[in-house]
XYZ file of C-alpha atoms in Angstrom:
310
model
C 95.471 130.042 88.392
C 98.005 127.208 88.461
C 97.034 123.614 89.199
C 100.445 121.927 89.302
C 101.235 122.633 92.980
C 99.895 120.047 95.439
C 100.949 121.442 98.822
C 104.163 121.587 100.806
C 107.239 119.620 99.773
C 109.598 120.502 102.625
C 110.490 123.216 105.121
C 114.158 124.140 105.601
C 115.428 125.813 108.765
C 118.627 126.803 110.549
C 120.068 125.207 113.685
C 123.070 125.615 115.964
C 123.965 122.033 116.871
C 123.631 119.110 114.455
C 123.478 116.348 117.050
C 120.940 118.171 119.222
C 118.847 118.774 116.107
C 119.081 115.120 115.084
C 118.118 113.913 118.548
C 115.110 116.216 118.680
C 113.576 115.058 115.422
C 114.497 111.381 115.498
C 113.996 110.656 119.213
C 111.660 113.276 120.636
C 109.402 113.561 117.583
C 110.027 110.064 116.245
C 110.714 111.047 112.645
C 113.205 109.258 110.416
C 116.435 110.878 109.281
C 116.014 110.168 105.584
C 119.148 111.871 104.295
C 122.497 112.926 105.709
C 124.265 115.239 103.294
C 125.835 118.699 103.207
C 124.889 122.217 102.227
C 125.560 122.711 98.502
C 126.992 126.191 99.152
C 128.770 125.459 102.445
C 129.884 121.810 102.362
C 131.382 121.945 105.849
C 127.780 122.244 107.145
C 125.327 119.346 107.240
C 122.023 119.318 105.421
C 119.830 116.946 107.441
C 116.420 115.714 106.269
C 113.722 114.202 108.515
C 110.383 112.731 107.506
C 108.412 109.543 107.038
C 109.846 106.223 105.840
C 110.597 107.413 102.309
C 110.840 111.160 102.844
C 107.516 111.681 101.098
C 106.961 115.271 99.919
C 104.782 116.968 102.501
C 106.526 115.231 105.415
C 110.103 116.502 105.207
C 111.693 118.932 107.663
C 115.275 119.848 106.750
C 118.030 121.708 108.571
C 121.319 123.509 108.045
C 123.133 123.269 111.409
C 125.738 126.070 111.504
C 127.833 125.579 114.676
C 128.537 129.279 115.241
C 125.245 130.750 114.092
C 123.526 133.344 116.251
C 119.979 133.002 117.504
C 117.253 134.066 115.096
C 114.935 136.923 116.025
C 111.268 136.298 115.230
C 109.420 138.908 113.226
C 107.594 139.469 109.987
C 108.774 138.343 106.565
C 109.243 134.723 107.632
C 107.536 131.426 108.270
C 106.087 131.594 111.770
C 104.925 128.143 112.907
C 105.346 124.795 111.167
C 102.456 122.477 112.040
C 102.496 118.663 111.972
C 99.427 116.443 111.581
C 98.882 113.740 114.205
C 95.989 111.261 114.573
C 92.740 112.206 116.269
C 92.875 111.879 120.050
C 96.684 111.955 120.392
C 97.402 115.471 121.700
C 97.367 114.138 125.273
C 100.004 111.560 124.370
C 102.168 114.201 122.726
C 101.756 116.716 125.538
C 103.023 114.175 128.068
C 105.769 112.885 125.779
C 107.137 116.346 125.032
C 107.019 117.329 128.717
C 108.822 114.117 129.698
C 111.444 114.838 127.028
C 112.077 118.347 128.376
C 110.710 120.161 125.316
C 110.131 123.855 125.951
C 107.134 126.193 125.770
C 104.425 123.528 125.537
C 100.930 124.999 125.460
C 97.416 124.193 124.281
C 95.545 126.605 122.051
C 92.632 126.778 119.637
C 93.178 127.467 115.950
C 90.316 127.544 113.456
C 88.214 125.454 115.824
C 90.929 122.816 116.237
C 92.844 121.955 119.385
C 96.506 122.640 118.815
C 99.597 121.800 120.862
C 102.368 124.350 120.486
C 105.978 123.617 121.421
C 109.502 124.846 120.752
C 112.339 123.146 118.933
C 115.872 123.163 120.363
C 116.578 126.634 118.938
C 113.161 128.047 119.914
C 111.785 126.998 116.528
C 108.003 127.346 116.538
C 106.103 124.074 116.032
C 102.623 122.754 116.671
C 100.613 119.543 116.413
C 97.056 119.455 115.089
C 94.841 116.381 115.228
C 93.610 115.287 111.809
C 90.995 112.568 111.398
C 91.302 110.072 108.553
C 94.792 111.167 107.511
C 95.825 108.123 105.509
C 99.457 109.114 105.042
C 101.821 106.418 106.288
C 103.861 107.282 109.379
C 107.408 106.199 110.183
C 106.872 103.387 112.679
C 110.433 102.182 113.364
C 111.205 104.953 115.829
C 110.070 104.976 119.437
C 106.676 106.612 118.798
C 103.835 104.069 118.428
C 102.182 103.912 115.010
C 98.824 105.063 116.388
C 100.334 108.337 117.627
C 103.060 108.990 115.038
C 103.335 112.148 112.929
C 101.695 111.811 109.502
C 103.443 114.749 107.864
C 102.867 118.475 107.713
C 99.451 119.947 108.320
C 100.302 123.545 107.491
C 102.716 126.418 107.864
C 102.059 130.031 108.781
C 103.524 133.088 107.094
C 104.002 136.089 109.407
C 103.752 139.300 107.363
C 103.231 143.037 107.793
C 100.755 143.046 104.916
C 99.441 139.742 103.632
C 97.506 141.033 100.627
C 100.078 140.529 97.874
C 101.180 137.154 99.243
C 97.563 136.033 99.427
C 97.154 136.899 95.747
C 100.345 134.997 94.941
C 99.102 131.897 96.761
C 95.793 132.099 94.902
C 97.763 132.274 91.655
C 99.614 129.148 92.821
C 96.325 127.286 93.232
C 95.361 128.035 96.835
C 91.835 129.059 97.809
C 90.506 130.954 100.815
C 89.136 128.611 103.461
C 88.535 130.680 106.600
C 89.575 133.724 108.629
C 90.266 133.874 112.362
C 91.282 137.233 113.794
C 94.364 138.438 111.931
C 94.956 135.039 110.262
C 93.675 133.981 106.846
C 93.696 130.298 105.965
C 94.202 129.095 102.393
C 94.378 125.554 101.062
C 94.715 123.591 97.826
C 91.661 121.400 97.161
C 92.622 117.749 96.827
C 96.223 118.384 97.840
C 98.849 116.092 99.323
C 97.729 116.392 102.960
C 100.124 119.283 103.591
C 98.094 121.744 101.550
C 97.257 124.491 104.083
C 98.918 127.887 104.519
C 97.975 130.455 107.150
C 98.774 134.132 106.581
C 99.205 136.021 109.856
C 99.164 139.791 109.343
C 101.054 141.845 111.949
C 101.214 145.489 110.777
C 104.134 147.498 112.126
C 106.042 144.518 113.506
C 109.819 144.339 113.104
C 111.313 142.209 110.360
C 112.805 138.892 111.395
C 116.547 138.313 111.634
C 117.668 134.970 110.213
C 119.492 132.689 112.636
C 119.193 129.465 114.605
C 115.525 128.550 114.888
C 114.528 130.479 111.756
C 112.980 128.961 108.661
C 115.280 129.596 105.708
C 112.712 128.751 103.024
C 109.498 126.862 102.414
C 109.102 124.525 99.438
C 105.992 123.589 97.481
C 105.579 120.264 95.665
C 105.053 119.566 91.974
C 105.016 116.113 90.449
C 107.898 116.411 88.003
C 110.225 118.706 86.054
C 107.727 119.320 83.285
C 105.173 120.649 85.794
C 107.909 122.687 87.458
C 108.832 124.373 84.168
C 105.180 125.255 83.626
C 105.065 126.889 87.050
C 108.351 128.710 86.457
C 107.143 130.185 83.157
C 103.885 131.336 84.730
C 105.713 132.991 87.631
C 108.202 134.719 85.322
C 105.358 135.890 83.081
C 103.673 137.304 86.183
C 106.783 139.366 86.980
C 108.515 137.246 89.612
C 112.302 136.868 89.556
C 112.737 133.095 89.579
C 116.054 131.242 89.618
C 116.970 128.763 86.906
C 116.220 125.133 87.736
C 118.809 123.784 90.197
C 119.627 120.097 90.686
C 119.443 119.316 94.422
C 120.162 115.590 93.889
C 116.872 114.421 95.457
C 114.644 116.982 93.740
C 114.881 119.832 91.253
C 114.346 123.308 92.663
C 113.518 126.873 91.681
C 113.419 129.789 94.123
C 111.850 133.234 94.281
C 111.233 135.903 96.919
C 107.609 136.665 97.773
C 106.124 140.155 98.233
C 106.109 139.615 101.996
C 109.789 138.655 102.051
C 109.512 134.876 102.502
C 111.687 132.721 100.235
C 109.574 130.222 98.274
C 110.855 127.133 96.509
C 109.064 124.918 94.008
C 110.492 121.380 94.282
C 109.819 118.226 92.281
C 108.673 114.967 93.828
C 111.239 113.220 91.635
C 113.722 111.550 91.857
C 113.329 111.083 95.640
C 115.621 110.186 98.510
C 116.191 106.601 97.375
C 118.132 107.659 94.277
C 121.476 106.935 95.963
C 120.627 104.538 98.808
C 117.904 101.960 99.288
C 114.852 102.767 101.385
C 115.860 100.388 104.183
C 119.027 102.420 104.875
C 118.018 106.005 104.162
C 119.986 108.603 106.089
C 122.569 106.218 107.490
C 125.548 107.161 105.306
C 126.998 110.583 104.509
C 126.014 111.382 100.923
C 127.868 114.151 99.099
C 126.936 116.152 96.018
C 129.223 115.275 93.117
C 131.044 118.604 93.270
C 131.970 117.976 96.914
C 132.904 114.294 96.652
C 136.609 115.131 96.819
C 136.063 116.553 100.321
C 134.840 113.272 101.821
C 137.925 112.496 103.926
C 138.006 116.022 105.359
C 134.263 116.166 106.022
C 134.100 112.756 107.672
C 136.797 113.947 110.081
C 135.420 117.422 110.783
C 131.614 117.117 110.691
C 130.065 116.541 114.102
C 129.282 112.831 114.642
C 125.548 112.100 114.736
C 124.059 109.627 117.176
C 121.928 106.866 115.681
């Protein structure tokens, strides 16, 4: 069993409209846009990152907004719901705020004995809030959500699978341990993780496979401290028979990718070097930052990328 992985690093999804996406996360949810850059493989498409003040691993939601993308179809073989942690006693605040902001499909539910507030993103993305007591992670407090109610980071993410057995074994190999079971959902967590250390496996036998599109999660990333730890994880995964990519420089972290038995794309990402490697913390996300190989496209991209509201 590995011990290098500490929980989630980020979750990356697809969207249809960049400005709508930006408004949802920065204004409705009160997160900070910590990086404005472009897709490495499709530089005419933004890659937008939202999180806490510094973009701390375990707090970062990222998006590829493709203007002409079709709507995703939910199913198995994908991340189902991404869950954010909020302070104890704040679900009432968030329920009213989301309703006032016109957010869709707001509902209360119970999950593993916890009250949970489910809601949709702008592309019918599936999100929820869970109250967490004594979550000491620092929230972004310069938005329009008061500090006492602000999102602390991820709580968990769910994997929706036809058969969760092989993925459960993979997660245990990655350092996760069984915590609880509720109906068709198994909960696993990393002891002493980074606050975003919980994964739920929802087993739905016979369900149709998901179609990737707007509102779908593209991949889910797990955090390791540095490149040395990442190489240890990569070797262990390769030795276990997984087909893992070489290490890829993503400017703000180093990444490796592999496909899980249930079909979900996993990434292992480093906490280093962080989002302040090319702009100071006070101004994260304000300027368009381009990967070196796309720097020559700046004039074109600044003219053709959709303007983002502050």
